[in-house]
Coordinates of C-alpha atoms (C1' of nucleotides) in Angstrom, one line a residue:
Chain A
M1394 CA 1.9 -110.0 -23.2
T1395 CA 2.5 -113.4 -21.4
K1396 CA 2.2 -116.8 -23.0
L1397 CA -1.3 -116.7 -21.4
G1398 CA -2.3 -113.6 -23.4
V1399 CA -2.6 -111.6 -20.2
P1400 CA -1.1 -108.3 -20.2
L1401 CA 1.5 -108.3 -17.3
L1402 CA 1.0 -105.8 -14.2
S1403 CA 4.2 -103.8 -13.6
V1404 CA 5.6 -106.1 -11.2
T1405 CA 9.5 -105.1 -11.8
E1406 CA 12.7 -106.0 -10.3
R1407 CA 13.6 -102.3 -10.5
D1408 CA 11.0 -101.4 -8.1
W1409 CA 12.6 -101.4 -4.4
R1410 CA 9.7 -103.0 -2.7
P1411 CA 9.3 -106.7 -2.3
R1412 CA 7.8 -108.5 -5.3
Y1413 CA 5.0 -110.0 -3.4
I1414 CA 3.9 -106.4 -2.2
Q1415 CA 3.9 -105.2 -5.7
L1416 CA 2.0 -107.9 -7.1
A1417 CA -0.7 -107.3 -4.2
E1418 CA -0.8 -103.8 -5.1
A1419 CA -1.3 -104.3 -8.8
L1420 CA -4.0 -106.8 -7.8
R1421 CA -5.7 -104.1 -5.6
D1422 CA -5.5 -101.6 -8.3
Q1423 CA -7.4 -104.0 -10.6
I1424 CA -10.0 -104.4 -7.9
D1425 CA -10.3 -100.8 -7.1
R1426 CA -10.7 -100.0 -10.8
G1427 CA -13.5 -102.4 -11.2
Q1428 CA -11.5 -104.5 -13.6
L1429 CA -12.1 -107.4 -11.3
P1430 CA -15.6 -106.8 -9.9
P1431 CA -17.0 -108.2 -6.7
G1432 CA -17.4 -112.0 -7.0
S1433 CA -15.0 -112.6 -9.7
P1434 CA -12.3 -114.8 -9.4
L1435 CA -8.5 -114.0 -9.4
R1436 CA -6.4 -116.1 -11.5
S1437 CA -5.1 -119.1 -9.9
E1438 CA -1.9 -119.1 -7.8
T1439 CA -0.1 -121.4 -10.1
D1440 CA -1.1 -119.3 -13.0
L1441 CA 0.1 -116.1 -11.4
A1442 CA 3.3 -117.7 -10.3
D1443 CA 4.0 -118.7 -14.0
S1444 CA 3.0 -115.3 -15.6
Y1445 CA 5.1 -113.1 -13.0
A1446 CA 8.0 -115.8 -12.7
M1447 CA 7.5 -115.9 -8.9
S1448 CA 7.3 -118.7 -6.8
R1449 CA 4.0 -119.9 -5.7
T1450 CA 4.9 -119.2 -2.2
S1451 CA 5.4 -115.5 -3.0
V1452 CA 1.9 -115.2 -4.9
R1453 CA 0.5 -116.7 -1.8
Q1454 CA 2.2 -114.1 0.4
A1455 CA 0.7 -111.5 -2.0
I1456 CA -2.8 -113.0 -1.8
K1457 CA -2.5 -113.3 2.1
L1458 CA -2.0 -109.4 1.9
L1459 CA -5.1 -109.0 0.0
R1460 CA -7.0 -111.0 2.4
D1461 CA -5.7 -109.0 5.4
W1462 CA -6.9 -106.0 3.5
G1463 CA -10.4 -107.6 3.5
L1464 CA -10.3 -107.3 -0.4
V1465 CA -10.6 -111.1 -1.3
T1466 CA -11.5 -114.4 0.2
S1467 CA -10.1 -117.7 -0.7
E1468 CA -12.0 -121.0 -0.9
Q1469 CA -10.2 -124.3 -1.0
G1470 CA -10.7 -126.2 -4.2
R1471 CA -12.6 -123.3 -5.9
G1472 CA -10.3 -120.2 -6.1
T1473 CA -9.9 -116.8 -4.7
F1474 CA -12.7 -114.4 -5.1
V1475 CA -13.1 -110.4 -4.9
R1476 CA -15.2 -110.0 -1.8
K1477 CA -18.8 -108.6 -2.1
T1478 CA -19.4 -105.8 0.3
R1479 CA -21.6 -107.1 2.9
H1480 CA -24.9 -105.6 3.9
R1481 CA -24.4 -103.4 6.9
V1482 CA -26.7 -103.5 9.9
R1483 CA -27.4 -100.0 11.4
R1484 CA -27.5 -100.0 15.2
E1485 CA -29.0 -96.7 16.6
N1486 CA -28.1 -97.5 20.1
M1487 CA -29.5 -94.1 21.7
L1488 CA -33.0 -94.9 20.1
R1489 CA -32.8 -98.6 21.1
Y1490 CA -32.0 -98.0 24.6
Q1491 CA -34.8 -95.5 25.2
R1492 CA -37.2 -97.8 23.2
E1493 CA -36.4 -100.7 25.4
K1494 CA -36.9 -98.7 28.5
D1495 CA -40.2 -97.5 27.3
A1496 CA -41.2 -101.1 26.4
V1497 CA -40.8 -102.3 30.0
L1498 CA -44.0 -100.4 30.7
L1499 CA -46.0 -102.4 28.1
D1500 CA -47.6 -105.9 28.9
E1501 CA -45.5 -109.0 27.9
A1502 CA -47.4 -109.6 24.6
E1503 CA -46.7 -106.0 23.4
R1504 CA -43.1 -106.4 24.4
R1505 CA -42.6 -109.6 22.6
A1506 CA -44.1 -107.9 19.5
A1507 CA -42.5 -104.3 19.6
G1508 CA -38.8 -105.3 19.8
G1509 CA -39.6 -107.4 22.7
T1510 CA -37.7 -110.3 21.2
E1511 CA -34.7 -108.1 21.0
Q1512 CA -31.9 -109.0 23.6
D1513 CA -30.2 -105.9 25.1
T1514 CA -27.3 -107.7 23.1
G1515 CA -28.9 -106.7 19.9
L1516 CA -30.1 -110.0 18.7
S1517 CA -33.3 -110.7 17.3
T1518 CA -34.7 -114.2 17.6
G1519 CA -36.2 -114.4 14.2
D1520 CA -34.0 -116.7 12.0
L1521 CA -31.5 -117.0 14.6
E1522 CA -30.6 -120.0 16.7
F1523 CA -30.5 -118.3 20.1
H1524 CA -28.2 -119.4 23.0
A1525 CA -27.8 -118.3 26.5
E1526 CA -25.5 -119.4 29.3
Y1527 CA -25.5 -118.4 32.9
Q1528 CA -22.8 -118.8 35.5
T1529 CA -21.6 -117.1 38.7
V1530 CA -18.1 -115.7 38.6
P1531 CA -16.2 -113.4 40.9
A1532 CA -15.5 -110.0 39.5
D1533 CA -11.9 -109.6 38.2
A1534 CA -10.0 -106.3 38.3
D1535 CA -11.5 -104.9 35.1
L1536 CA -15.2 -105.7 36.0
A1537 CA -14.7 -104.8 39.7
A1538 CA -13.7 -101.2 38.4
R1539 CA -16.4 -100.9 36.0
F1540 CA -19.0 -101.9 38.8
Q1541 CA -17.2 -100.0 41.5
V1542 CA -17.1 -102.8 43.7
P1543 CA -14.3 -104.9 45.5
E1544 CA -12.5 -107.4 43.4
G1545 CA -14.0 -110.8 44.1
T1546 CA -17.6 -109.7 44.3
Q1547 CA -19.9 -112.3 43.0
L1548 CA -21.5 -111.4 39.5
L1549 CA -23.9 -113.4 37.4
E1550 CA -22.3 -113.9 34.0
R1551 CA -24.8 -114.4 31.0
R1552 CA -23.3 -115.4 27.5
Y1553 CA -25.3 -115.0 24.6
W1554 CA -24.7 -115.7 20.9
T1555 CA -26.6 -116.9 18.0
T1556 CA -25.9 -119.0 14.8
P1557 CA -27.3 -117.6 11.7
R1558 CA -29.9 -119.8 9.8
A1559 CA -30.4 -117.4 7.1
E1560 CA -28.0 -115.3 5.1
D1561 CA -26.8 -111.8 6.1
A1562 CA -28.6 -112.0 9.4
P1563 CA -27.4 -109.6 12.0
L1564 CA -25.0 -111.1 14.5
S1565 CA -23.4 -110.4 17.6
M1566 CA -21.9 -112.5 20.7
S1567 CA -22.0 -110.8 24.2
R1568 CA -21.1 -111.2 27.8
S1569 CA -23.5 -109.5 30.2
Y1570 CA -22.8 -109.1 34.1
L1571 CA -25.1 -108.4 36.8
L1572 CA -24.4 -108.2 40.7
H1573 CA -25.3 -111.4 41.8
E1574 CA -26.8 -109.9 44.8
I1575 CA -29.3 -107.9 42.8
A1576 CA -30.3 -110.6 40.6
A1577 CA -30.9 -113.1 43.3
K1578 CA -33.8 -111.0 44.5
N1579 CA -35.9 -112.5 41.6
P1580 CA -35.0 -116.2 41.0
D1581 CA -36.3 -116.2 37.5
L1582 CA -33.3 -114.1 36.8
L1583 CA -30.8 -116.7 37.6
D1584 CA -32.6 -119.2 35.4
Q1585 CA -31.2 -119.4 31.9
S1586 CA -34.1 -121.4 30.7
R1587 CA -36.3 -118.4 30.7
E1588 CA -34.2 -116.8 28.0
P1589 CA -34.8 -115.2 25.6
W1590 CA -36.6 -112.9 28.1
P1591 CA -39.0 -110.6 26.4
G1592 CA -38.1 -107.1 26.9
G1593 CA -34.4 -107.8 27.5
T1594 CA -32.2 -106.7 30.4
Q1595 CA -34.1 -103.5 31.1
H1596 CA -37.2 -105.6 31.7
Q1597 CA -35.4 -108.1 33.8
L1598 CA -34.1 -105.3 36.1
S1599 CA -37.4 -103.8 36.5
T1600 CA -38.6 -107.2 38.2
V1601 CA -36.1 -106.3 41.0
G1602 CA -37.4 -102.7 41.1
I1603 CA -34.5 -100.8 39.1
E1604 CA -35.1 -98.3 36.6
L1605 CA -32.0 -97.2 34.4
D1606 CA -31.0 -93.7 34.3
R1607 CA -27.9 -93.7 32.1
I1608 CA -26.2 -96.2 29.6
V1609 CA -22.6 -95.4 28.7
D1610 CA -21.3 -97.0 25.6
E1611 CA -17.7 -97.6 25.1
V1612 CA -16.6 -98.6 21.4
T1613 CA -13.4 -99.9 20.2
A1614 CA -12.1 -102.1 17.4
R1615 CA -9.6 -105.2 17.3
P1616 CA -8.9 -108.1 15.1
P1617 CA -11.3 -111.1 16.0
R1618 CA -10.1 -113.8 18.5
P1619 CA -10.4 -117.3 17.0
R1620 CA -13.7 -118.2 18.7
E1621 CA -15.3 -114.9 17.8
A1622 CA -14.3 -115.4 14.1
E1623 CA -15.9 -118.8 14.3
I1624 CA -19.3 -117.9 15.9
L1625 CA -19.7 -114.7 14.0
R1626 CA -18.5 -116.2 10.8
V1627 CA -16.0 -113.3 10.0
E1628 CA -13.4 -114.1 7.7
H1629 CA -9.8 -113.6 7.9
G1630 CA -8.9 -110.0 7.6
V1631 CA -12.1 -108.6 9.1
S1632 CA -12.1 -106.5 12.6
V1633 CA -14.8 -106.8 15.3
V1634 CA -16.4 -104.0 16.8
V1635 CA -16.4 -104.1 20.6
L1636 CA -19.1 -102.3 22.5
W1637 CA -18.7 -102.0 26.5
K1638 CA -22.1 -101.0 27.6
T1639 CA -22.5 -99.8 31.4
S1640 CA -25.9 -99.3 32.7
T1641 CA -26.7 -97.0 35.8
D1642 CA -29.8 -96.9 37.9
L1643 CA -31.5 -93.7 39.2
D1644 CA -29.2 -93.9 42.3
G1645 CA -26.1 -93.9 40.2
R1646 CA -25.3 -97.5 40.8
V1647 CA -23.8 -99.5 38.1
V1648 CA -26.1 -102.3 37.5
E1649 CA -25.2 -104.0 34.5
V1650 CA -22.0 -104.3 32.5
A1651 CA -22.0 -105.9 29.2
E1652 CA -19.4 -106.5 26.4
V1653 CA -20.9 -107.1 23.0
I1654 CA -19.0 -108.2 19.9
F1655 CA -20.0 -107.3 16.2
P1656 CA -18.4 -108.3 12.9
G1657 CA -16.9 -105.0 11.6
D1658 CA -17.7 -105.5 8.0
R1659 CA -21.4 -105.8 8.9
T1660 CA -22.2 -103.2 11.7
T1661 CA -22.4 -99.5 12.0
M1662 CA -23.1 -98.1 15.3
V1663 CA -25.1 -94.8 15.2
Y1664 CA -25.2 -92.1 17.8
D1665 CA -27.4 -88.9 17.3
V1666 CA -26.0 -85.9 19.3
K1667 CA -28.5 -83.2 19.8
L1668 CA -26.7 -79.9 20.6
N1669 CA -28.0 -77.0 22.7
R1670 CA -29.1 -73.7 21.0
W1671 CA -26.8 -70.6 21.4
D1672 CA -29.5 -68.3 22.2
K1673 CA -30.9 -70.4 25.0
Chain B
M749 CA 12.8 -131.4 27.5
T750 CA 14.5 -130.3 24.4
K751 CA 18.3 -129.9 23.9
L752 CA 17.8 -126.3 24.8
G753 CA 16.3 -127.2 28.1
V754 CA 12.8 -125.9 27.2
P755 CA 9.9 -128.1 27.9
L756 CA 8.0 -128.8 24.7
L757 CA 4.8 -127.3 24.0
S758 CA 2.1 -130.0 23.0
V759 CA 2.5 -129.7 19.2
T760 CA 1.9 -133.3 18.2
E761 CA 1.3 -135.2 15.0
R762 CA -1.9 -136.7 16.4
D763 CA -3.6 -133.5 16.5
W764 CA -5.8 -133.1 13.3
R765 CA -5.0 -129.3 13.1
P766 CA -2.2 -128.0 11.1
R767 CA 1.0 -127.7 13.1
Y768 CA 1.5 -124.1 12.5
I769 CA -2.0 -123.4 14.3
Q770 CA -1.0 -125.9 17.0
L771 CA 2.2 -123.7 17.5
A772 CA 0.5 -120.5 17.4
E773 CA -2.1 -121.5 20.1
A774 CA 0.5 -122.9 22.3
L775 CA 2.4 -119.6 22.4
R776 CA -0.8 -117.8 22.8
D777 CA -1.5 -119.8 26.0
Q778 CA 1.8 -118.9 27.3
I779 CA 1.0 -115.3 26.7
D780 CA -2.4 -115.6 28.2
R781 CA -0.8 -117.3 31.3
G782 CA 1.6 -114.6 31.6
Q783 CA 4.6 -116.9 31.1
L784 CA 5.5 -114.7 28.5
P785 CA 4.9 -111.2 29.8
P786 CA 4.5 -108.1 27.7
G787 CA 7.6 -107.0 26.1
S788 CA 9.4 -110.2 26.5
P789 CA 10.9 -111.9 23.4
L790 CA 9.9 -115.1 21.8
R791 CA 12.4 -117.7 21.1
S792 CA 13.8 -117.0 17.6
E793 CA 12.3 -118.6 14.5
T794 CA 15.3 -120.9 13.8
D795 CA 15.1 -121.8 17.6
L796 CA 11.6 -122.7 17.3
A797 CA 12.0 -124.6 14.3
D798 CA 14.6 -126.7 15.7
S799 CA 12.7 -127.5 18.8
Y800 CA 9.6 -128.6 17.2
A801 CA 11.1 -130.1 14.1
M802 CA 9.3 -127.8 11.8
S803 CA 10.6 -125.8 8.9
R804 CA 11.2 -122.1 9.5
T805 CA 8.3 -121.4 7.1
S806 CA 5.8 -123.1 9.3
V807 CA 7.2 -121.4 12.4
R808 CA 6.8 -118.0 10.6
Q809 CA 3.1 -118.9 9.6
A810 CA 2.5 -119.5 13.4
I811 CA 4.1 -116.1 14.3
K812 CA 2.1 -114.4 11.4
L813 CA -1.0 -115.7 13.4
L814 CA 0.1 -114.2 16.5
R815 CA 0.6 -110.8 14.8
D816 CA -2.8 -111.2 13.2
W817 CA -4.3 -111.6 16.6
G818 CA -2.5 -108.7 17.9
L819 CA -0.3 -110.5 20.4
V820 CA 3.1 -109.8 19.3
T821 CA 5.1 -107.7 17.0
S822 CA 8.2 -108.7 15.1
E823 CA 11.2 -106.3 14.6
Q824 CA 13.8 -107.1 12.2
G825 CA 17.2 -107.8 13.3
R826 CA 16.0 -107.7 17.0
G827 CA 13.3 -110.4 17.4
T828 CA 9.6 -110.9 18.1
F829 CA 8.0 -109.6 21.4
V830 CA 4.8 -109.8 23.2
R831 CA 2.8 -106.6 22.6
K832 CA 2.5 -104.2 25.3
T833 CA -1.1 -103.0 25.7
R834 CA -1.2 -99.3 24.4
H835 CA -2.6 -96.5 26.5
R836 CA -6.1 -95.8 25.3
V837 CA -7.5 -92.3 24.4
R838 CA -11.0 -92.0 25.6
R839 CA -13.0 -89.8 23.0
E840 CA -16.1 -88.4 24.5
N841 CA -17.8 -87.2 21.3
M842 CA -21.1 -85.9 23.0
L843 CA -19.2 -83.7 25.3
R844 CA -16.8 -82.7 22.7
Y845 CA -19.3 -81.6 20.1
Q846 CA -21.3 -79.4 22.8
R847 CA -18.0 -77.9 24.0
E848 CA -17.0 -77.0 20.5
K849 CA -20.3 -75.2 20.0
D850 CA -20.3 -73.5 23.2
A851 CA -16.6 -72.3 22.4
V852 CA -17.6 -70.7 19.3
L853 CA -19.1 -67.8 21.4
L854 CA -16.0 -67.1 23.0
D855 CA -13.2 -64.9 21.5
E856 CA -10.4 -66.3 19.8
A857 CA -7.6 -66.0 22.6
E858 CA -10.2 -68.2 24.7
R859 CA -10.9 -70.6 21.9
R860 CA -7.2 -71.2 21.4
A861 CA -6.9 -71.8 25.1
A862 CA -9.9 -74.0 26.0
G863 CA -9.7 -76.6 23.4
G864 CA -9.4 -74.1 20.9
T865 CA -6.4 -76.2 19.2
E866 CA -8.6 -79.0 18.6
Q867 CA -9.6 -79.8 15.2
D868 CA -13.1 -81.2 14.8
T869 CA -11.2 -84.0 13.7
G870 CA -9.8 -84.7 17.3
L871 CA -6.3 -83.6 16.9
S872 CA -4.4 -81.4 19.2
T873 CA -1.6 -79.5 17.9
G874 CA 0.6 -79.7 21.0
D875 CA 3.6 -82.1 20.1
L876 CA 2.0 -83.2 16.8
E877 CA 3.1 -82.0 13.5
F878 CA 0.0 -80.9 11.8
H879 CA -0.9 -81.1 8.3
A880 CA -3.7 -79.8 6.3
E881 CA -4.6 -80.0 2.6
Y882 CA -7.5 -78.5 0.9
Q883 CA -8.9 -79.2 -2.7
T884 CA -12.2 -79.1 -4.7
V885 CA -13.7 -82.1 -5.6
P886 CA -17.1 -83.4 -7.1
A887 CA -19.3 -85.4 -4.8
D888 CA -19.2 -89.0 -5.5
A889 CA -22.3 -91.3 -5.1
D890 CA -21.8 -91.9 -1.3
L891 CA -21.0 -88.3 -0.4
A892 CA -23.9 -87.0 -2.5
A893 CA -26.2 -89.3 -0.5
R894 CA -24.9 -88.0 2.7
F895 CA -25.2 -84.5 1.7
Q896 CA -28.6 -85.1 -0.1
V897 CA -27.2 -83.2 -3.2
P898 CA -26.9 -84.5 -6.6
E899 CA -23.8 -86.5 -7.7
G900 CA -21.1 -84.2 -9.1
T901 CA -21.9 -81.1 -6.7
Q902 CA -18.6 -79.3 -5.9
L903 CA -17.4 -80.0 -2.3
L904 CA -14.3 -78.5 -0.5
E905 CA -12.4 -81.5 0.5
R906 CA -10.1 -81.0 3.5
R907 CA -7.6 -83.7 4.4
Y908 CA -5.9 -83.4 8.1
W909 CA -3.3 -85.6 9.7
T910 CA -0.5 -85.6 12.0
T911 CA 2.7 -87.2 12.6
P912 CA 3.6 -87.7 16.3
R913 CA 6.7 -86.2 17.6
A914 CA 6.2 -87.6 21.1
E915 CA 5.4 -91.2 21.8
D916 CA 2.1 -92.4 22.6
A917 CA 0.4 -89.3 21.2
P918 CA -3.4 -89.5 20.1
L919 CA -3.7 -89.9 16.4
S920 CA -6.0 -89.7 13.7
M921 CA -6.3 -88.8 10.2
S922 CA -9.5 -87.4 8.5
R923 CA -11.0 -86.0 5.4
S924 CA -13.7 -83.3 5.9
Y925 CA -16.1 -82.0 3.3
L926 CA -18.0 -78.8 3.1
L927 CA -20.3 -77.8 0.3
H928 CA -18.1 -75.5 -1.8
E929 CA -20.9 -73.1 -2.1
I930 CA -21.3 -72.5 1.5
A931 CA -17.6 -72.4 2.2
A932 CA -17.0 -70.0 -0.6
K933 CA -18.9 -67.3 1.3
N934 CA -15.9 -66.7 3.4
P935 CA -12.8 -66.8 1.4
D936 CA -10.7 -67.6 4.7
L937 CA -12.4 -71.0 4.6
L938 CA -10.8 -72.0 1.3
D939 CA -7.3 -71.0 2.3
Q940 CA -5.5 -74.1 3.8
S941 CA -2.8 -71.9 5.2
R942 CA -5.2 -70.5 7.8
E943 CA -5.1 -74.1 9.4
P944 CA -5.1 -75.1 12.3
W945 CA -8.2 -72.7 12.8
P946 CA -8.9 -72.0 16.3
G947 CA -12.2 -73.4 17.3
G948 CA -12.4 -76.0 14.5
T949 CA -15.1 -76.5 12.0
Q950 CA -17.9 -75.4 14.1
H951 CA -16.3 -72.1 14.3
Q952 CA -15.4 -72.0 10.7
L953 CA -19.0 -72.6 9.8
S954 CA -20.5 -69.9 12.3
T955 CA -18.4 -67.3 10.1
V956 CA -20.8 -67.7 7.4
G957 CA -24.0 -67.8 9.6
I958 CA -24.4 -71.4 10.4
E959 CA -25.3 -73.0 13.6
L960 CA -25.2 -76.7 14.1
D961 CA -28.4 -78.5 15.4
R962 CA -27.3 -82.2 15.4
I963 CA -24.3 -84.3 14.7
V964 CA -24.7 -87.9 13.7
D965 CA -21.8 -90.5 14.5
E966 CA -21.6 -93.6 12.6
V967 CA -18.8 -95.9 14.0
T968 CA -17.5 -99.0 12.1
A969 CA -14.1 -100.9 12.1
R970 CA -11.9 -102.4 9.5
P971 CA -8.4 -103.4 8.9
P972 CA -6.1 -100.5 8.0
R973 CA -5.3 -99.5 4.5
P974 CA -1.5 -99.4 3.9
R975 CA -1.6 -95.5 4.0
E976 CA -3.4 -95.6 7.0
A977 CA -1.0 -98.1 8.8
E978 CA 1.7 -95.7 7.8
I979 CA 0.3 -92.3 9.0
L980 CA -1.0 -93.8 12.3
R981 CA 1.7 -95.9 12.8
V982 CA -0.5 -99.0 13.6
E983 CA 1.2 -102.4 13.3
H984 CA 0.2 -105.5 11.4
G985 CA -2.8 -107.0 13.0
V986 CA -4.4 -103.8 14.5
S987 CA -7.8 -102.6 13.3
V988 CA -8.9 -99.0 12.7
V989 CA -12.0 -97.4 14.1
V990 CA -13.8 -95.5 11.2
L991 CA -16.2 -92.6 12.3
W992 CA -18.6 -91.0 9.8
K993 CA -19.6 -87.5 11.2
T994 CA -22.7 -85.7 9.8
S995 CA -23.4 -82.3 11.0
T996 CA -26.8 -80.7 10.3
D997 CA -27.6 -77.0 10.8
L998 CA -30.8 -75.5 12.3
D999 CA -32.7 -75.8 8.9
G1000 CA -31.9 -79.5 9.0
R1001 CA -29.4 -79.1 6.0
V1002 CA -26.4 -81.2 6.0
V1003 CA -23.4 -78.9 6.3
E1004 CA -20.2 -81.0 7.0
V1005 CA -19.5 -84.5 6.4
A1006 CA -16.2 -86.1 7.8
E1007 CA -14.7 -89.3 7.9
V1008 CA -12.1 -89.9 10.8
I1009 CA -9.7 -92.9 11.1
F1010 CA -8.5 -93.8 14.6
P1011 CA -5.9 -96.5 15.6
G1012 CA -8.2 -99.4 17.1
D1013 CA -5.6 -100.3 19.7
R1014 CA -5.6 -96.8 21.1
T1015 CA -9.0 -95.2 20.8
T1016 CA -12.3 -95.7 22.8
M1017 CA -15.2 -93.9 21.7
V1018 CA -17.5 -92.8 24.5
Y1019 CA -21.3 -92.0 24.3
D1020 CA -23.3 -91.3 27.3
V1021 CA -26.9 -91.9 26.5
K1022 CA -29.2 -90.3 29.1
L1023 CA -32.7 -92.0 29.5
N1024 CA -36.2 -90.3 29.9
R1025 CA -37.9 -91.2 33.2
W1026 CA -40.8 -93.5 33.5
D1027 CA -42.9 -91.2 35.7
K1028 CA -42.8 -88.3 33.3
Chain C
dG50 C1' -9.6 -136.7 -12.8
dA51 C1' -8.3 -132.0 -13.4
dG52 C1' -7.9 -128.0 -10.9
dT53 C1' -7.8 -125.3 -7.1
dG54 C1' -6.3 -123.6 -2.5
dG55 C1' -3.9 -125.4 2.3
dT56 C1' 0.1 -127.1 4.4
dC57 C1' 4.9 -128.2 4.5
dT58 C1' 10.1 -128.8 3.5
dA59 C1' 15.0 -127.5 3.2
dG60 C1' 17.4 -124.7 1.5
dA61 C1' 19.1 -119.5 0.0
dC62 C1' 20.2 -114.6 0.4
dC63 C1' 19.2 -110.3 2.3
dA64 C1' 18.6 -106.0 5.6
dC65 C1' 18.9 -105.0 10.1
dT66 C1' 20.3 -104.9 15.1
dG67 C1' 23.3 -105.4 18.7
dT68 C1' 28.2 -106.1 20.3
Chain D
dC896 C1' 30.7 -109.8 14.0
dA897 C1' 26.9 -113.4 15.0
dG898 C1' 22.2 -113.6 15.3
dT899 C1' 17.6 -111.8 14.2
dG900 C1' 13.6 -111.2 11.2
dG901 C1' 12.2 -110.5 5.8
dT902 C1' 12.3 -112.3 1.3
dC903 C1' 12.1 -116.0 -2.0
dT904 C1' 12.8 -120.4 -4.6
dA905 C1' 11.5 -125.2 -6.2
dG906 C1' 9.7 -128.5 -5.2
dA907 C1' 6.0 -132.0 -2.3
dC908 C1' 1.5 -134.0 -0.6
dC909 C1' -3.1 -133.0 0.8
dA910 C1' -8.1 -131.8 1.0
dC911 C1' -11.5 -129.8 -1.3
dT912 C1' -14.7 -128.5 -5.5
dC913 C1' -16.6 -129.3 -9.8
dC914 C1' -17.3 -131.8 -14.0

DNA sequence: GAGTGGTCTAGACCACTGT
DNA sequence: CAGTGGTCTAGACCACTCC
């Protein structure tokens, strides 16, 4: 027991590992075991430093590790707390894309009602503050390859993001690209003030005579960039899910490419793969 | 210019942000701009500390940030280097699952040849050291819900992982669960020494008369756990992609649940969504 | 005002890499 | 061997939260 009456975790000098790692793992055990339930505070840094006869710097290194592992968050002036597991949003992309396609045939009021408020980016305009920003950009090497067009081809870039007003809102931010040549056929498509567009991109494309045939999703993960951390309000030690979505029309032409960023701790992407029967 | 003949980045005291963040962003700019190409070393910590009149601790804080952003890696005794972007492995799950199903009808030699060496987990046994470990466990709350069985139901847990012998090998680690009651119908399925099983799980299940109807993939991301970082050899500041795969047979019964972990910087999951025509 | 985490310093010793 | 990053200390001042 320490002078504080708290049993010491086994953070010994005989262990060959750095002491800050020993402390981090000891605390992680307590969290895993439920001795430190979600929402509960860790003992303060100075307190831990005293108890374990370590410098505060080393204690902070241990806590930094716990943050990187996504187990705790620190709040200045308050303390460090065990993270509550966030409510996850399930994004069923295969259903969603077909539903959006079907909705194009409905009239505007119906589109607005039945998921019409959904951007192709996965945002709903309920209690979210919606932002859209258009500009024309030349295709870089990556985008040119995805569109199968020469580098430098004019693209309409549309950036979308939302800021949550309510808690636990589903969030994402995205960049969507259209071939400028195609979008220009309908001047409304170049006008960002018409966003949010009921029915999303599939309806927008339908106004210039385009019907989608396939959408290819490519899913990856990486740590958030600073701007993404800010907009998505993800904390330190959380990953983002990156979705590259490539839409192809009936002629096999790539008509939209979008990159959508989701907070990894709040998003699950679902794909339902139906298999062919053997006896067929 | 400093005494080292290197132009100082703008890390000033007038800026309201912490100096270690200013330094990190200045270095990030150099990397983004290509002034520090992939593979090139950063100046040493002591060198940077001298140039910018900061303590080495603060410089290390800046470099820690760059590592968290996935931009650099540090190697003890050598230096800190700009990360090379790793070769990505594209995992086309929809194709893969159907191909595995079709392969079940082939004979063993053919299965072995045509992707038969693939575990359902996505491993190929080429230049990888393959590990499999079986044990019987009771279903926890999460698994029970996924299988739609009571908590505590006996499951066969199979853990798979590989250690790369060659460089840049595709990697993953996984836990796969079968209902023990079902697996026990064929004693070979309880015997871990029979791994790697040519044809993977779909063939294993076929030996007890099971044909799969659907596979649902759930994809998420998070920072790696220490064990995962070790096995997958992911560096600090990389995310892992987590795939939960639920397989259902023709009767709608859940017959396999697997969790597969991939290194986020080397894996892209691809789903090709075919849409129905409007005129149908 | 007391207590918290955030930033920062000026040292120290170590393990590891290259020569 | 000199130079690198990894660990660690014992302080300091600050911004912030809560009472």
